[in-house]
Amino acid sequence: MLVFSYGIPKSGSTLAFNIARAVAVLGGHPQRRLAPPLTSPDGRVNYQQDLDPATLRDLARLAEGRIC
């Protein structure tokens, strides 16, 4: 399952992301780390500033377990 969390600064999107992530992890669905550059600068969470068609295709293939 892919979940996209997005927002503008100070909109609460980071809080919403962290709540959704915690619920998923507690439900037995840990977040798999993606290969750079699809992680935050510190490498702790999957993160992408700009989603273009090629990146979305790569994410779809990763979700299916076919690449990386």
Short mmCIF file of N, CA and C in Angstrom, two decimals:
data_model
loop_
_atom_site.label_atom_id
_atom_site.label_comp_id
_atom_site.label_asym_id
_atom_site.label_seq_id
_atom_site.Cartn_x
_atom_site.Cartn_y
_atom_site.Cartn_z
N MET A 1 0.84 -1.16 0.00
CA MET A 1 0.00 0.00 0.00
C MET A 1 0.89 1.23 0.00
N LEU A 2 0.58 2.18 -0.85
CA LEU A 2 1.27 3.46 -0.86
C LEU A 2 0.38 4.51 -0.22
N VAL A 3 0.96 5.31 0.66
CA VAL A 3 0.25 6.42 1.28
C VAL A 3 1.07 7.66 1.02
N PHE A 4 0.46 8.66 0.42
CA PHE A 4 1.12 9.93 0.17
C PHE A 4 0.61 10.94 1.18
N SER A 5 1.52 11.56 1.91
CA SER A 5 1.18 12.62 2.85
C SER A 5 1.84 13.89 2.34
N TYR A 6 1.03 14.90 2.09
CA TYR A 6 1.61 16.13 1.56
C TYR A 6 0.90 17.33 2.16
N GLY A 7 1.56 18.46 2.08
CA GLY A 7 0.95 19.67 2.62
C GLY A 7 1.87 20.86 2.46
N ILE A 8 1.39 21.98 2.91
CA ILE A 8 2.18 23.20 2.89
C ILE A 8 2.76 23.42 4.27
N PRO A 9 3.81 24.26 4.39
CA PRO A 9 4.39 24.49 5.71
C PRO A 9 3.34 24.93 6.74
N LYS A 10 3.49 24.39 7.92
CA LYS A 10 2.62 24.70 9.06
C LYS A 10 1.16 24.29 8.86
N SER A 11 0.93 23.28 8.00
CA SER A 11 -0.44 22.84 7.75
C SER A 11 -0.82 21.60 8.57
N GLY A 12 0.15 21.00 9.26
CA GLY A 12 -0.12 19.80 10.03
C GLY A 12 0.17 18.51 9.28
N SER A 13 0.74 18.61 8.06
CA SER A 13 0.98 17.40 7.27
C SER A 13 2.01 16.49 7.93
N THR A 14 3.02 17.05 8.61
CA THR A 14 4.01 16.21 9.28
C THR A 14 3.36 15.46 10.44
N LEU A 15 2.50 16.12 11.18
CA LEU A 15 1.78 15.46 12.26
C LEU A 15 0.90 14.34 11.70
N ALA A 16 0.17 14.62 10.63
CA ALA A 16 -0.68 13.61 10.01
C ALA A 16 0.16 12.42 9.53
N PHE A 17 1.31 12.70 8.92
CA PHE A 17 2.20 11.62 8.47
C PHE A 17 2.64 10.77 9.64
N ASN A 18 3.10 11.41 10.72
CA ASN A 18 3.60 10.65 11.87
C ASN A 18 2.50 9.83 12.53
N ILE A 19 1.29 10.34 12.59
CA ILE A 19 0.18 9.57 13.15
C ILE A 19 -0.12 8.36 12.27
N ALA A 20 -0.20 8.57 10.95
CA ALA A 20 -0.48 7.46 10.02
C ALA A 20 0.63 6.42 10.08
N ARG A 21 1.87 6.87 10.15
CA ARG A 21 3.00 5.93 10.22
C ARG A 21 2.94 5.12 11.51
N ALA A 22 2.68 5.77 12.64
CA ALA A 22 2.62 5.07 13.92
C ALA A 22 1.49 4.04 13.93
N VAL A 23 0.34 4.39 13.39
CA VAL A 23 -0.79 3.45 13.33
C VAL A 23 -0.41 2.24 12.47
N ALA A 24 0.24 2.49 11.33
CA ALA A 24 0.64 1.38 10.46
C ALA A 24 1.65 0.47 11.16
N VAL A 25 2.65 1.06 11.81
CA VAL A 25 3.67 0.26 12.50
C VAL A 25 3.03 -0.54 13.64
N LEU A 26 2.17 0.10 14.43
CA LEU A 26 1.50 -0.62 15.52
C LEU A 26 0.59 -1.72 15.01
N GLY A 27 0.08 -1.55 13.80
CA GLY A 27 -0.76 -2.57 13.18
C GLY A 27 0.02 -3.68 12.48
N GLY A 28 1.35 -3.63 12.61
CA GLY A 28 2.18 -4.69 12.02
C GLY A 28 2.62 -4.42 10.60
N HIS A 29 2.60 -3.17 10.18
CA HIS A 29 3.00 -2.81 8.82
C HIS A 29 4.12 -1.78 8.85
N PRO A 30 5.36 -2.23 9.16
CA PRO A 30 6.46 -1.28 9.23
C PRO A 30 6.76 -0.65 7.87
N GLN A 31 7.30 0.55 7.91
CA GLN A 31 7.64 1.25 6.68
C GLN A 31 8.99 0.74 6.18
N ARG A 32 8.99 0.19 4.97
CA ARG A 32 10.24 -0.23 4.35
C ARG A 32 11.01 1.00 3.90
N ARG A 33 12.30 1.02 4.13
CA ARG A 33 13.13 2.13 3.67
C ARG A 33 13.39 1.98 2.18
N LEU A 34 13.22 3.06 1.46
CA LEU A 34 13.50 3.08 0.04
C LEU A 34 14.94 3.51 -0.19
N ALA A 35 15.43 3.26 -1.38
CA ALA A 35 16.79 3.66 -1.73
C ALA A 35 16.85 5.18 -1.92
N PRO A 36 17.99 5.80 -1.57
CA PRO A 36 18.15 7.23 -1.88
C PRO A 36 17.96 7.44 -3.38
N PRO A 37 17.38 8.50 -3.81
CA PRO A 37 17.07 9.72 -3.08
C PRO A 37 15.64 9.74 -2.54
N LEU A 38 15.02 8.59 -2.35
CA LEU A 38 13.63 8.54 -1.89
C LEU A 38 13.53 8.47 -0.37
N THR A 39 14.54 8.96 0.33
CA THR A 39 14.50 9.04 1.78
C THR A 39 14.82 10.46 2.20
N SER A 40 14.50 10.78 3.45
CA SER A 40 14.81 12.12 3.97
C SER A 40 16.32 12.28 4.04
N PRO A 41 16.81 13.52 4.14
CA PRO A 41 18.25 13.74 4.21
C PRO A 41 18.94 12.95 5.33
N ASP A 42 18.25 12.73 6.44
CA ASP A 42 18.85 11.95 7.52
C ASP A 42 18.64 10.45 7.37
N GLY A 43 17.89 10.04 6.32
CA GLY A 43 17.68 8.62 6.05
C GLY A 43 16.67 7.93 6.93
N ARG A 44 15.96 8.69 7.79
CA ARG A 44 15.04 8.06 8.74
C ARG A 44 13.67 7.71 8.16
N VAL A 45 13.20 8.48 7.20
CA VAL A 45 11.88 8.21 6.63
C VAL A 45 11.93 8.31 5.11
N ASN A 46 11.00 7.66 4.46
CA ASN A 46 10.87 7.79 3.02
C ASN A 46 10.33 9.19 2.74
N TYR A 47 10.97 9.86 1.78
CA TYR A 47 10.64 11.27 1.56
C TYR A 47 11.02 11.66 0.14
N GLN A 48 10.18 12.45 -0.48
CA GLN A 48 10.48 12.99 -1.80
C GLN A 48 9.88 14.37 -1.89
N GLN A 49 10.69 15.36 -2.21
CA GLN A 49 10.21 16.74 -2.29
C GLN A 49 9.31 16.95 -3.51
N ASP A 50 9.73 16.45 -4.66
CA ASP A 50 8.98 16.64 -5.90
C ASP A 50 8.67 15.29 -6.51
N LEU A 51 7.42 15.05 -6.82
CA LEU A 51 7.03 13.79 -7.46
C LEU A 51 6.77 14.05 -8.94
N ASP A 52 7.62 13.47 -9.78
CA ASP A 52 7.44 13.57 -11.21
C ASP A 52 6.99 12.21 -11.74
N PRO A 53 6.58 12.11 -13.00
CA PRO A 53 6.08 10.84 -13.53
C PRO A 53 7.06 9.67 -13.37
N ALA A 54 8.35 9.91 -13.60
CA ALA A 54 9.33 8.83 -13.48
C ALA A 54 9.43 8.34 -12.03
N THR A 55 9.44 9.26 -11.08
CA THR A 55 9.50 8.87 -9.67
C THR A 55 8.25 8.10 -9.26
N LEU A 56 7.10 8.54 -9.73
CA LEU A 56 5.86 7.82 -9.41
C LEU A 56 5.87 6.41 -9.99
N ARG A 57 6.40 6.24 -11.20
CA ARG A 57 6.52 4.89 -11.78
C ARG A 57 7.45 4.02 -10.93
N ASP A 58 8.58 4.59 -10.50
CA ASP A 58 9.51 3.84 -9.65
C ASP A 58 8.85 3.44 -8.33
N LEU A 59 8.10 4.36 -7.73
CA LEU A 59 7.40 4.04 -6.49
C LEU A 59 6.38 2.93 -6.68
N ALA A 60 5.66 2.97 -7.79
CA ALA A 60 4.67 1.92 -8.09
C ALA A 60 5.37 0.56 -8.23
N ARG A 61 6.50 0.53 -8.91
CA ARG A 61 7.24 -0.73 -9.06
C ARG A 61 7.79 -1.21 -7.71
N LEU A 62 8.27 -0.26 -6.90
CA LEU A 62 8.75 -0.64 -5.55
C LEU A 62 7.63 -1.25 -4.74
N ALA A 63 6.44 -0.67 -4.82
CA ALA A 63 5.30 -1.18 -4.07
C ALA A 63 4.95 -2.60 -4.50
N GLU A 64 5.19 -2.91 -5.75
CA GLU A 64 4.94 -4.26 -6.24
C GLU A 64 6.11 -5.19 -5.95
N GLY A 65 7.21 -4.64 -5.42
CA GLY A 65 8.37 -5.46 -5.08
C GLY A 65 9.21 -5.84 -6.27
N ARG A 66 9.17 -5.04 -7.35
CA ARG A 66 9.87 -5.44 -8.58
C ARG A 66 11.20 -4.74 -8.79
N ILE A 67 11.48 -3.62 -8.11
CA ILE A 67 12.77 -2.96 -8.37
C ILE A 67 13.41 -2.47 -7.08
N CYS A 68 14.60 -2.01 -7.20
CA CYS A 68 15.43 -1.28 -6.26
C CYS A 68 16.73 -1.93 -6.05
#
